mmCIF file of C-alpha atoms in Angstrom:
data_model
loop_
_atom_site.group_PDB
_atom_site.id
_atom_site.type_symbol
_atom_site.label_atom_id
_atom_site.label_comp_id
_atom_site.label_asym_id
_atom_site.label_seq_id
_atom_site.Cartn_x
_atom_site.Cartn_y
_atom_site.Cartn_z
ATOM 1 C CA THR A 1 16.280 -23.212 -1.123
ATOM 2 C CA GLN A 2 16.774 -20.449 -3.662
ATOM 3 C CA ARG A 3 20.244 -20.709 -5.113
ATOM 4 C CA PRO A 4 22.534 -18.838 -4.889
ATOM 5 C CA ALA A 5 20.797 -16.683 -2.259
ATOM 6 C CA PHE A 6 20.066 -19.310 0.415
ATOM 7 C CA GLU A 7 19.993 -23.065 0.842
ATOM 8 C CA ASP A 8 18.373 -25.538 3.272
ATOM 9 C CA VAL A 9 16.679 -22.907 5.436
ATOM 10 C CA SER A 10 14.242 -24.521 7.848
ATOM 11 C CA PHE A 11 12.197 -23.105 10.730
ATOM 12 C CA GLU A 12 8.789 -23.179 12.405
ATOM 13 C CA LEU A 13 6.666 -20.182 13.339
ATOM 14 C CA TRP A 14 3.666 -20.281 15.650
ATOM 15 C CA PRO A 15 0.840 -17.792 16.192
ATOM 16 C CA ARG A 16 1.770 -15.113 18.777
ATOM 17 C CA GLU A 17 5.475 -15.733 18.110
ATOM 18 C CA ILE A 18 8.096 -13.286 16.799
ATOM 19 C CA LEU A 19 10.861 -15.124 14.970
ATOM 20 C CA GLY A 20 14.048 -13.235 14.183
ATOM 21 C CA ILE A 21 16.327 -13.745 11.197
ATOM 22 C CA THR A 22 19.563 -11.784 11.063
ATOM 23 C CA GLY A 23 22.671 -11.535 8.949
ATOM 24 C CA GLN A 24 24.839 -9.105 7.075
ATOM 25 C CA LEU A 25 23.828 -7.428 3.818
ATOM 26 C CA GLY A 26 23.956 -9.941 0.964
ATOM 27 C CA CYS A 27 23.513 -13.039 3.128
ATOM 28 C CA GLY A 28 20.157 -13.929 1.511
ATOM 29 C CA ARG A 29 17.833 -12.605 4.220
ATOM 30 C CA THR A 30 15.831 -10.334 1.882
ATOM 31 C CA GLU A 31 15.588 -13.065 -0.747
ATOM 32 C CA LEU A 32 14.201 -15.376 1.949
ATOM 33 C CA ALA A 33 11.576 -12.802 2.927
ATOM 34 C CA LYS A 34 10.542 -12.303 -0.679
ATOM 35 C CA ALA A 35 10.437 -16.056 -1.318
ATOM 36 C CA LEU A 36 7.970 -16.480 1.556
ATOM 37 C CA PHE A 37 5.875 -13.761 -0.090
ATOM 38 C CA GLY A 38 5.841 -15.477 -3.469
ATOM 39 C CA ILE A 39 8.617 -13.523 -5.177
ATOM 40 C CA GLY A 40 11.241 -15.700 -6.895
ATOM 41 C CA LYS A 41 11.358 -19.414 -7.602
ATOM 42 C CA THR A 42 12.199 -21.698 -4.708
ATOM 43 C CA GLN A 43 12.621 -25.399 -3.999
ATOM 44 C CA GLY A 44 11.354 -27.110 -0.877
ATOM 45 C CA ARG A 45 8.191 -27.179 1.186
ATOM 46 C CA ILE A 46 6.137 -24.535 2.958
ATOM 47 C CA GLU A 47 3.420 -25.745 5.312
ATOM 48 C CA MET A 48 0.597 -23.892 7.005
ATOM 49 C CA ASP A 49 -1.824 -25.502 9.433
ATOM 50 C CA GLY A 50 -0.079 -28.851 8.984
ATOM 51 C CA GLY A 51 -0.493 -29.014 5.225
ATOM 52 C CA GLU A 52 1.750 -28.059 2.326
ATOM 53 C CA VAL A 53 0.888 -24.831 0.518
ATOM 54 C CA SER A 54 2.037 -23.448 -2.805
ATOM 55 C CA ILE A 55 3.260 -19.842 -2.805
ATOM 56 C CA ARG A 56 4.213 -19.072 -6.401
ATOM 57 C CA SER A 57 3.045 -15.458 -6.472
ATOM 58 C CA VAL A 58 2.224 -12.488 -4.280
ATOM 59 C CA GLN A 59 -1.451 -13.287 -4.891
ATOM 60 C CA ASP A 60 -0.949 -16.786 -3.430
ATOM 61 C CA ALA A 61 0.725 -15.296 -0.346
ATOM 62 C CA HIS A 62 -2.002 -12.703 0.049
ATOM 63 C CA ARG A 63 -4.719 -15.362 -0.221
ATOM 64 C CA LEU A 64 -2.997 -17.380 2.521
ATOM 65 C CA GLY A 65 -2.973 -14.375 4.846
ATOM 66 C CA ILE A 66 0.683 -13.388 4.489
ATOM 67 C CA GLY A 67 1.718 -9.722 4.555
ATOM 68 C CA TYR A 68 5.154 -8.303 3.738
ATOM 69 C CA VAL A 69 6.639 -4.979 4.834
ATOM 70 C CA PRO A 70 9.716 -4.483 2.602
ATOM 71 C CA GLU A 71 13.064 -3.043 3.583
ATOM 72 C CA ASP A 72 12.826 -0.239 1.024
ATOM 73 C CA ARG A 73 9.477 1.392 1.715
ATOM 74 C CA LEU A 74 10.107 4.181 -0.808
ATOM 75 C CA SER A 75 10.487 1.968 -3.881
ATOM 76 C CA GLU A 76 8.647 -1.205 -2.796
ATOM 77 C CA GLY A 77 6.183 -0.272 -0.056
ATOM 78 C CA LEU A 78 4.508 3.000 -0.956
ATOM 79 C CA PHE A 79 2.949 4.911 -3.803
ATOM 80 C CA LEU A 80 4.620 8.169 -2.756
ATOM 81 C CA GLU A 81 2.500 10.478 -4.920
ATOM 82 C CA ARG A 82 -0.779 8.867 -3.858
ATOM 83 C CA SER A 83 -2.826 9.655 -0.767
ATOM 84 C CA LEU A 84 -2.523 7.826 2.539
ATOM 85 C CA THR A 85 -6.026 6.475 1.884
ATOM 86 C CA ASP A 86 -4.878 4.902 -1.387
ATOM 87 C CA ASN A 87 -1.746 3.464 0.211
ATOM 88 C CA ILE A 88 -3.527 1.969 3.226
ATOM 89 C CA THR A 89 -6.455 0.444 1.346
ATOM 90 C CA VAL A 90 -4.755 -0.775 -1.852
ATOM 91 C CA ALA A 91 -4.078 -4.328 -0.611
ATOM 92 C CA ASP A 92 -7.677 -4.834 0.580
ATOM 93 C CA VAL A 93 -9.739 -3.376 -2.250
ATOM 94 C CA ASP A 94 -11.806 -6.566 -2.552
ATOM 95 C CA GLY A 95 -12.541 -6.576 1.177
ATOM 96 C CA LEU A 96 -13.585 -2.936 1.177
ATOM 97 C CA ALA A 97 -15.717 -3.072 -1.978
ATOM 98 C CA GLN A 98 -19.491 -3.044 -1.827
ATOM 99 C CA GLY A 99 -20.360 -5.323 -4.712
ATOM 100 C CA ILE A 100 -18.483 -3.888 -7.681
ATOM 101 C CA LEU A 101 -18.312 -0.387 -6.195
ATOM 102 C CA LEU A 102 -15.813 1.299 -3.898
ATOM 103 C CA SER A 103 -17.055 3.942 -1.501
ATOM 104 C CA ALA A 104 -14.612 6.844 -1.219
ATOM 105 C CA GLU A 105 -16.117 7.639 2.171
ATOM 106 C CA LYS A 106 -15.530 4.092 3.427
ATOM 107 C CA LEU A 107 -11.930 4.092 2.157
ATOM 108 C CA THR A 108 -11.213 7.421 3.849
ATOM 109 C CA ARG A 109 -12.845 6.256 7.093
ATOM 110 C CA THR A 110 -10.768 3.061 7.026
ATOM 111 C CA ALA A 111 -7.541 5.000 6.468
ATOM 112 C CA ALA A 112 -8.399 7.482 9.214
ATOM 113 C CA GLY A 113 -8.939 4.578 11.593
ATOM 114 C CA TRP A 114 -5.432 3.274 10.907
ATOM 115 C CA LEU A 115 -3.902 6.732 11.282
ATOM 116 C CA SER A 116 -5.367 6.823 14.768
ATOM 117 C CA GLU A 117 -4.623 3.178 15.628
ATOM 118 C CA LEU A 118 -0.945 3.364 14.654
ATOM 119 C CA ASP A 119 -0.447 6.964 15.814
ATOM 120 C CA ILE A 120 0.504 8.154 12.314
ATOM 121 C CA ALA A 121 1.112 11.916 12.360
ATOM 122 C CA ALA A 122 -0.766 13.235 9.326
ATOM 123 C CA GLU A 123 -3.090 16.183 8.804
ATOM 124 C CA SER A 124 -5.490 14.146 6.712
ATOM 125 C CA PRO A 125 -5.839 10.739 5.031
ATOM 126 C CA GLN A 126 -5.800 12.625 1.723
ATOM 127 C CA ILE A 127 -2.222 13.947 1.871
ATOM 128 C CA PRO A 128 0.387 12.163 -0.273
ATOM 129 C CA ALA A 129 2.609 9.575 1.396
ATOM 130 C CA LYS A 130 5.725 11.509 0.336
ATOM 131 C CA ASN A 131 4.794 14.261 2.834
ATOM 132 C CA LEU A 132 5.350 12.043 5.889
ATOM 133 C CA SER A 133 8.484 11.378 7.922
ATOM 134 C CA GLY A 134 10.239 8.006 7.559
ATOM 135 C CA GLY A 135 8.702 6.578 10.728
ATOM 136 C CA ASN A 136 5.187 7.588 9.715
ATOM 137 C CA GLN A 137 5.710 6.220 6.212
ATOM 138 C CA GLN A 138 6.766 2.881 7.708
ATOM 139 C CA ARG A 139 3.606 2.762 9.811
ATOM 140 C CA VAL A 140 1.520 3.445 6.675
ATOM 141 C CA VAL A 141 3.089 0.382 5.012
ATOM 142 C CA LEU A 142 2.319 -1.616 8.162
ATOM 143 C CA ALA A 143 -1.275 -0.354 8.140
ATOM 144 C CA LYS A 144 -1.680 -1.470 4.513
ATOM 145 C CA TRP A 145 -0.975 -5.075 5.468
ATOM 146 C CA LEU A 146 -2.806 -4.992 8.796
ATOM 147 C CA GLN A 147 -5.917 -3.933 6.886
ATOM 148 C CA THR A 148 -5.815 -7.341 5.162
ATOM 149 C CA LYS A 149 -5.992 -9.095 8.579
ATOM 150 C CA PRO A 150 -2.853 -11.208 8.052
ATOM 151 C CA ARG A 151 -2.070 -14.441 9.862
ATOM 152 C CA LEU A 152 1.634 -14.112 9.099
ATOM 153 C CA LEU A 153 3.489 -10.814 8.837
ATOM 154 C CA ILE A 154 7.030 -10.585 7.437
ATOM 155 C CA LEU A 155 8.858 -7.425 8.498
ATOM 156 C CA ASN A 156 12.075 -6.820 6.579
ATOM 157 C CA CYS A 157 14.215 -4.286 8.495
ATOM 158 C CA PRO A 158 11.077 -2.652 9.956
ATOM 159 C CA THR A 159 12.841 0.329 11.526
ATOM 160 C CA VAL A 160 15.534 1.155 8.967
ATOM 161 C CA GLY A 161 15.808 4.909 8.460
ATOM 162 C CA VAL A 162 13.416 5.912 11.258
ATOM 163 C CA ASP A 163 14.158 8.001 14.342
ATOM 164 C CA VAL A 164 14.591 6.539 17.826
ATOM 165 C CA GLY A 165 11.084 7.503 18.963
ATOM 166 C CA SER A 166 9.438 5.913 15.929
ATOM 167 C CA LYS A 167 11.606 2.814 16.331
ATOM 168 C CA SER A 168 10.355 2.310 19.883
ATOM 169 C CA GLN A 169 6.724 2.848 18.788
ATOM 170 C CA ILE A 170 7.076 0.348 15.944
ATOM 171 C CA HIS A 171 8.604 -2.227 18.313
ATOM 172 C CA GLU A 172 5.674 -1.853 20.710
ATOM 173 C CA GLU A 173 3.207 -2.221 17.838
ATOM 174 C CA VAL A 174 4.955 -5.400 16.625
ATOM 175 C CA LYS A 175 4.737 -6.919 20.124
ATOM 176 C CA LYS A 176 1.057 -5.945 20.325
ATOM 177 C CA LEU A 177 0.378 -7.600 16.965
ATOM 178 C CA ALA A 178 2.048 -10.806 18.134
ATOM 179 C CA ARG A 179 -0.068 -10.802 21.294
ATOM 180 C CA SER A 180 -3.169 -10.518 19.085
ATOM 181 C CA GLY A 181 -2.341 -13.884 17.486
ATOM 182 C CA ILE A 182 -0.318 -13.005 14.381
ATOM 183 C CA GLY A 183 2.861 -14.950 13.649
ATOM 184 C CA ILE A 184 5.635 -12.475 12.850
ATOM 185 C CA ILE A 185 9.007 -12.862 11.143
ATOM 186 C CA VAL A 186 11.407 -9.977 11.730
ATOM 187 C CA ILE A 187 14.448 -9.745 9.468
ATOM 188 C CA SER A 188 17.120 -7.288 10.566
ATOM 189 C CA ASP A 189 20.858 -6.725 10.666
ATOM 190 C CA ASP A 190 20.327 -4.883 13.970
ATOM 191 C CA ILE A 191 21.043 -7.485 16.673
ATOM 192 C CA GLY A 192 19.618 -5.174 19.322
ATOM 193 C CA GLU A 193 16.327 -5.042 17.433
ATOM 194 C CA ILE A 194 16.201 -8.835 17.141
ATOM 195 C CA LEU A 195 16.899 -9.258 20.869
ATOM 196 C CA THR A 196 14.282 -6.639 21.767
ATOM 197 C CA LEU A 197 11.497 -8.176 19.686
ATOM 198 C CA CYS A 198 12.022 -11.941 19.660
#
């Protein structure tokens, strides 16, 4: 519960499952997504692996293996002026560090790997995120969280503002991620998208 946004929401999510949550704008769906990612005060219980967990911050969610792809990638998901390398590796700096040092070569190699894996059309990992199309930007945000090896991925309107081809590619990638063992929550006002993925 997070009044007045939502109240008495209850569900279970299993590995390899895609759970859909839908509703009109203002129904509390985005607040629910953010609450699961440690943004905003909530009441109630969240359990993982059969035990209660406390998610009071984004850091708590990150530590538990939860990733969040926001609805508004431009203001919440990307550093538009920064390189694709910076955007893809920012959430996993600790995992990519060698002691107290970061290797620019390793960061670039990691980003290049995700560009290839998610079929992100970019000339180089060093170009700024603002130079990409909407669909490619969305895949960069997805890559950022996949780099952290999440157990749970929350996708809030994952294909908003992308073209039909990118939408289909993102749907296939989401299904592939679920098959790999990740539990996925998809939040969308697009009923067709929910029916396609869940």
